[in-house]
Amino acid sequence: MKKYDLYEQFEPHERALLLLNKYPLDYIKEVVNGIITQSRKRNETDICNYWNEVAKEIKRIISKNVN
């Protein structure tokens, strides 16, 4: 199976916006945390780093919209 560069699809900020516009926050948290956990177990550093950046962007967007 070919692995794709996640950054070629969407930058973390774009991915965060797409997810926030489409899914409930609780669901996003569960899925993103699951991806991060699985990628750590499999030593998939690039995937883990990408989704950590997405998680940071989601937190930043939410805190920006709350203020």
mmCIF file of N, CA and C in Angstrom:
data_model
loop_
_atom_site.group_PDB
_atom_site.id
_atom_site.type_symbol
_atom_site.label_atom_id
_atom_site.label_comp_id
_atom_site.label_asym_id
_atom_site.label_seq_id
_atom_site.Cartn_x
_atom_site.Cartn_y
_atom_site.Cartn_z
ATOM 1 N N MET A 1 0.835 -1.173 0.000
ATOM 2 C CA MET A 1 0.000 0.000 0.000
ATOM 3 C C MET A 1 0.888 1.248 0.000
ATOM 4 N N LYS A 2 0.599 2.158 -0.901
ATOM 5 C CA LYS A 2 1.386 3.383 -0.996
ATOM 6 C C LYS A 2 0.960 4.371 0.075
ATOM 7 N N LYS A 3 1.939 4.967 0.743
ATOM 8 C CA LYS A 3 1.651 5.999 1.741
ATOM 9 C C LYS A 3 1.732 7.350 1.061
ATOM 10 N N TYR A 4 0.773 8.186 1.343
ATOM 11 C CA TYR A 4 0.719 9.509 0.748
ATOM 12 C C TYR A 4 1.196 10.558 1.738
ATOM 13 N N ASP A 5 1.797 11.612 1.217
ATOM 14 C CA ASP A 5 2.210 12.736 2.042
ATOM 15 C C ASP A 5 0.956 13.516 2.418
ATOM 16 N N LEU A 6 0.649 13.547 3.696
ATOM 17 C CA LEU A 6 -0.574 14.203 4.151
ATOM 18 C C LEU A 6 -0.578 15.691 3.825
ATOM 19 N N TYR A 7 0.602 16.297 3.814
ATOM 20 C CA TYR A 7 0.695 17.726 3.516
ATOM 21 C C TYR A 7 0.334 18.028 2.065
ATOM 22 N N GLU A 8 0.429 17.036 1.177
ATOM 23 C CA GLU A 8 0.030 17.237 -0.210
ATOM 24 C C GLU A 8 -1.489 17.338 -0.329
ATOM 25 N N GLN A 9 -2.198 16.744 0.598
ATOM 26 C CA GLN A 9 -3.661 16.801 0.567
ATOM 27 C C GLN A 9 -4.140 18.122 1.161
ATOM 28 N N PHE A 10 -3.797 18.382 2.412
ATOM 29 C CA PHE A 10 -4.207 19.593 3.115
ATOM 30 C C PHE A 10 -3.149 19.966 4.143
ATOM 31 N N GLU A 11 -2.911 21.250 4.296
ATOM 32 C CA GLU A 11 -2.086 21.727 5.403
ATOM 33 C C GLU A 11 -2.871 21.504 6.698
ATOM 34 N N PRO A 12 -2.195 21.399 7.845
ATOM 35 C CA PRO A 12 -2.910 21.152 9.102
ATOM 36 C C PRO A 12 -4.043 22.151 9.380
ATOM 37 N N HIS A 13 -3.822 23.421 9.078
ATOM 38 C CA HIS A 13 -4.860 24.430 9.312
ATOM 39 C C HIS A 13 -6.096 24.158 8.442
ATOM 40 N N GLU A 14 -5.865 23.808 7.179
ATOM 41 C CA GLU A 14 -6.973 23.498 6.275
ATOM 42 C C GLU A 14 -7.734 22.261 6.745
ATOM 43 N N ARG A 15 -6.986 21.238 7.144
ATOM 44 C CA ARG A 15 -7.607 19.996 7.628
ATOM 45 C C ARG A 15 -8.451 20.278 8.868
ATOM 46 N N ALA A 16 -7.920 21.089 9.784
ATOM 47 C CA ALA A 16 -8.658 21.433 10.999
ATOM 48 C C ALA A 16 -9.961 22.137 10.660
ATOM 49 N N LEU A 17 -9.918 23.098 9.748
ATOM 50 C CA LEU A 17 -11.140 23.812 9.353
ATOM 51 C C LEU A 17 -12.164 22.877 8.704
ATOM 52 N N LEU A 18 -11.680 22.003 7.834
ATOM 53 C CA LEU A 18 -12.586 21.047 7.181
ATOM 54 C C LEU A 18 -13.273 20.142 8.206
ATOM 55 N N LEU A 19 -12.491 19.634 9.148
ATOM 56 C CA LEU A 19 -13.063 18.754 10.167
ATOM 57 C C LEU A 19 -14.064 19.500 11.045
ATOM 58 N N LEU A 20 -13.717 20.709 11.471
ATOM 59 C CA LEU A 20 -14.602 21.480 12.345
ATOM 60 C C LEU A 20 -15.900 21.867 11.651
ATOM 61 N N ASN A 21 -15.846 22.051 10.343
ATOM 62 C CA ASN A 21 -17.055 22.402 9.597
ATOM 63 C C ASN A 21 -17.946 21.199 9.298
ATOM 64 N N LYS A 22 -17.388 20.013 9.418
ATOM 65 C CA LYS A 22 -18.136 18.819 9.014
ATOM 66 C C LYS A 22 -18.597 17.929 10.175
ATOM 67 N N TYR A 23 -17.812 17.867 11.256
ATOM 68 C CA TYR A 23 -18.087 16.908 12.324
ATOM 69 C C TYR A 23 -18.200 17.579 13.683
ATOM 70 N N PRO A 24 -18.921 16.941 14.620
ATOM 71 C CA PRO A 24 -18.976 17.459 15.994
ATOM 72 C C PRO A 24 -17.602 17.360 16.661
ATOM 73 N N LEU A 25 -17.324 18.291 17.542
ATOM 74 C CA LEU A 25 -16.014 18.369 18.194
ATOM 75 C C LEU A 25 -15.655 17.096 18.955
ATOM 76 N N ASP A 26 -16.602 16.511 19.665
ATOM 77 C CA ASP A 26 -16.316 15.276 20.414
ATOM 78 C C ASP A 26 -15.840 14.156 19.486
ATOM 79 N N TYR A 27 -16.472 14.055 18.332
ATOM 80 C CA TYR A 27 -16.096 13.028 17.359
ATOM 81 C C TYR A 27 -14.690 13.298 16.821
ATOM 82 N N ILE A 28 -14.407 14.560 16.489
ATOM 83 C CA ILE A 28 -13.084 14.931 15.972
ATOM 84 C C ILE A 28 -12.003 14.582 16.987
ATOM 85 N N LYS A 29 -12.234 14.926 18.245
ATOM 86 C CA LYS A 29 -11.246 14.633 19.292
ATOM 87 C C LYS A 29 -10.964 13.143 19.374
ATOM 88 N N GLU A 30 -12.007 12.351 19.351
ATOM 89 C CA GLU A 30 -11.847 10.897 19.454
ATOM 90 C C GLU A 30 -11.050 10.346 18.273
ATOM 91 N N VAL A 31 -11.405 10.775 17.077
ATOM 92 C CA VAL A 31 -10.737 10.268 15.880
ATOM 93 C C VAL A 31 -9.280 10.730 15.818
ATOM 94 N N VAL A 32 -9.043 12.018 16.023
ATOM 95 C CA VAL A 32 -7.676 12.543 15.941
ATOM 96 C C VAL A 32 -6.793 11.919 17.017
ATOM 97 N N ASN A 33 -7.296 11.815 18.231
ATOM 98 C CA ASN A 33 -6.512 11.175 19.293
ATOM 99 C C ASN A 33 -6.229 9.712 18.969
ATOM 100 N N GLY A 34 -7.185 9.031 18.363
ATOM 101 C CA GLY A 34 -6.980 7.640 17.951
ATOM 102 C C GLY A 34 -5.900 7.512 16.890
ATOM 103 N N ILE A 35 -5.918 8.426 15.915
ATOM 104 C CA ILE A 35 -4.896 8.403 14.866
ATOM 105 C C ILE A 35 -3.518 8.667 15.463
ATOM 106 N N ILE A 36 -3.430 9.627 16.365
ATOM 107 C CA ILE A 36 -2.150 9.956 17.004
ATOM 108 C C ILE A 36 -1.637 8.754 17.797
ATOM 109 N N THR A 37 -2.515 8.125 18.570
ATOM 110 C CA THR A 37 -2.127 6.966 19.379
ATOM 111 C C THR A 37 -1.631 5.819 18.494
ATOM 112 N N GLN A 38 -2.386 5.505 17.440
ATOM 113 C CA GLN A 38 -2.001 4.403 16.550
ATOM 114 C C GLN A 38 -0.685 4.695 15.823
ATOM 115 N N SER A 39 -0.511 5.940 15.391
ATOM 116 C CA SER A 39 0.721 6.268 14.674
ATOM 117 C C SER A 39 1.933 6.208 15.603
ATOM 118 N N ARG A 40 1.739 6.542 16.878
ATOM 119 C CA ARG A 40 2.849 6.403 17.839
ATOM 120 C C ARG A 40 3.215 4.943 18.030
ATOM 121 N N LYS A 41 2.199 4.097 18.156
ATOM 122 C CA LYS A 41 2.459 2.662 18.350
ATOM 123 C C LYS A 41 3.191 2.069 17.160
ATOM 124 N N ARG A 42 2.907 2.573 15.971
ATOM 125 C CA ARG A 42 3.517 2.042 14.743
ATOM 126 C C ARG A 42 4.784 2.787 14.343
ATOM 127 N N ASN A 43 5.216 3.724 15.182
ATOM 128 C CA ASN A 43 6.397 4.542 14.895
ATOM 129 C C ASN A 43 6.281 5.290 13.570
ATOM 130 N N GLU A 44 5.090 5.751 13.256
ATOM 131 C CA GLU A 44 4.852 6.533 12.043
ATOM 132 C C GLU A 44 4.952 8.019 12.412
ATOM 133 N N THR A 45 6.181 8.468 12.515
ATOM 134 C CA THR A 45 6.464 9.813 13.018
ATOM 135 C C THR A 45 5.810 10.903 12.181
ATOM 136 N N ASP A 46 5.886 10.796 10.865
ATOM 137 C CA ASP A 46 5.314 11.832 9.997
ATOM 138 C C ASP A 46 3.811 11.972 10.211
ATOM 139 N N ILE A 47 3.126 10.842 10.315
ATOM 140 C CA ILE A 47 1.676 10.871 10.524
ATOM 141 C C ILE A 47 1.358 11.443 11.894
ATOM 142 N N CYS A 48 2.080 11.009 12.894
ATOM 143 C CA CYS A 48 1.875 11.500 14.252
ATOM 144 C C CYS A 48 2.086 13.012 14.324
ATOM 145 N N ASN A 49 3.165 13.490 13.741
ATOM 146 C CA ASN A 49 3.459 14.922 13.756
ATOM 147 C C ASN A 49 2.388 15.724 13.032
ATOM 148 N N TYR A 50 1.942 15.219 11.890
ATOM 149 C CA TYR A 50 0.909 15.906 11.117
ATOM 150 C C TYR A 50 -0.370 16.054 11.942
ATOM 151 N N TRP A 51 -0.835 14.968 12.534
ATOM 152 C CA TRP A 51 -2.093 15.019 13.279
ATOM 153 C C TRP A 51 -1.952 15.789 14.587
ATOM 154 N N ASN A 52 -0.754 15.818 15.158
ATOM 155 C CA ASN A 52 -0.514 16.695 16.310
ATOM 156 C C ASN A 52 -0.661 18.151 15.893
ATOM 157 N N GLU A 53 -0.166 18.490 14.712
ATOM 158 C CA GLU A 53 -0.327 19.853 14.197
ATOM 159 C C GLU A 53 -1.802 20.172 13.948
ATOM 160 N N VAL A 54 -2.530 19.205 13.419
ATOM 161 C CA VAL A 54 -3.980 19.403 13.208
ATOM 162 C C VAL A 54 -4.663 19.653 14.550
ATOM 163 N N ALA A 55 -4.318 18.862 15.563
ATOM 164 C CA ALA A 55 -4.916 19.030 16.895
ATOM 165 C C ALA A 55 -4.611 20.411 17.457
ATOM 166 N N LYS A 56 -3.373 20.876 17.282
ATOM 167 C CA LYS A 56 -3.006 22.223 17.752
ATOM 168 C C LYS A 56 -3.821 23.293 17.034
ATOM 169 N N GLU A 57 -4.014 23.112 15.737
ATOM 170 C CA GLU A 57 -4.798 24.071 14.963
ATOM 171 C C GLU A 57 -6.255 24.089 15.420
ATOM 172 N N ILE A 58 -6.804 22.926 15.700
ATOM 173 C CA ILE A 58 -8.189 22.851 16.190
ATOM 174 C C ILE A 58 -8.306 23.604 17.504
ATOM 175 N N LYS A 59 -7.367 23.378 18.410
ATOM 176 C CA LYS A 59 -7.387 24.089 19.702
ATOM 177 C C LYS A 59 -7.264 25.592 19.498
ATOM 178 N N ARG A 60 -6.384 26.012 18.583
ATOM 179 C CA ARG A 60 -6.182 27.431 18.320
ATOM 180 C C ARG A 60 -7.460 28.059 17.740
ATOM 181 N N ILE A 61 -8.087 27.380 16.804
ATOM 182 C CA ILE A 61 -9.306 27.903 16.184
ATOM 183 C C ILE A 61 -10.428 28.009 17.200
ATOM 184 N N ILE A 62 -10.561 26.989 18.043
ATOM 185 C CA ILE A 62 -11.625 27.003 19.055
ATOM 186 C C ILE A 62 -11.390 28.123 20.051
ATOM 187 N N SER A 63 -10.158 28.274 20.528
ATOM 188 C CA SER A 63 -9.892 29.327 21.514
ATOM 189 C C SER A 63 -10.054 30.708 20.897
ATOM 190 N N LYS A 64 -9.742 30.855 19.631
ATOM 191 C CA LYS A 64 -9.903 32.120 18.925
ATOM 192 C C LYS A 64 -11.383 32.477 18.790
ATOM 193 N N ASN A 65 -12.226 31.471 18.534
ATOM 194 C CA ASN A 65 -13.659 31.708 18.359
ATOM 195 C C ASN A 65 -14.389 31.924 19.677
ATOM 196 N N VAL A 66 -13.817 31.463 20.778
ATOM 197 C CA VAL A 66 -14.437 31.630 22.096
ATOM 198 C C VAL A 66 -14.248 33.069 22.575
ATOM 199 N N ASN A 67 -13.084 33.630 22.266
ATOM 200 C CA ASN A 67 -12.769 35.012 22.734
ATOM 201 C C ASN A 67 -13.485 36.059 21.936
#
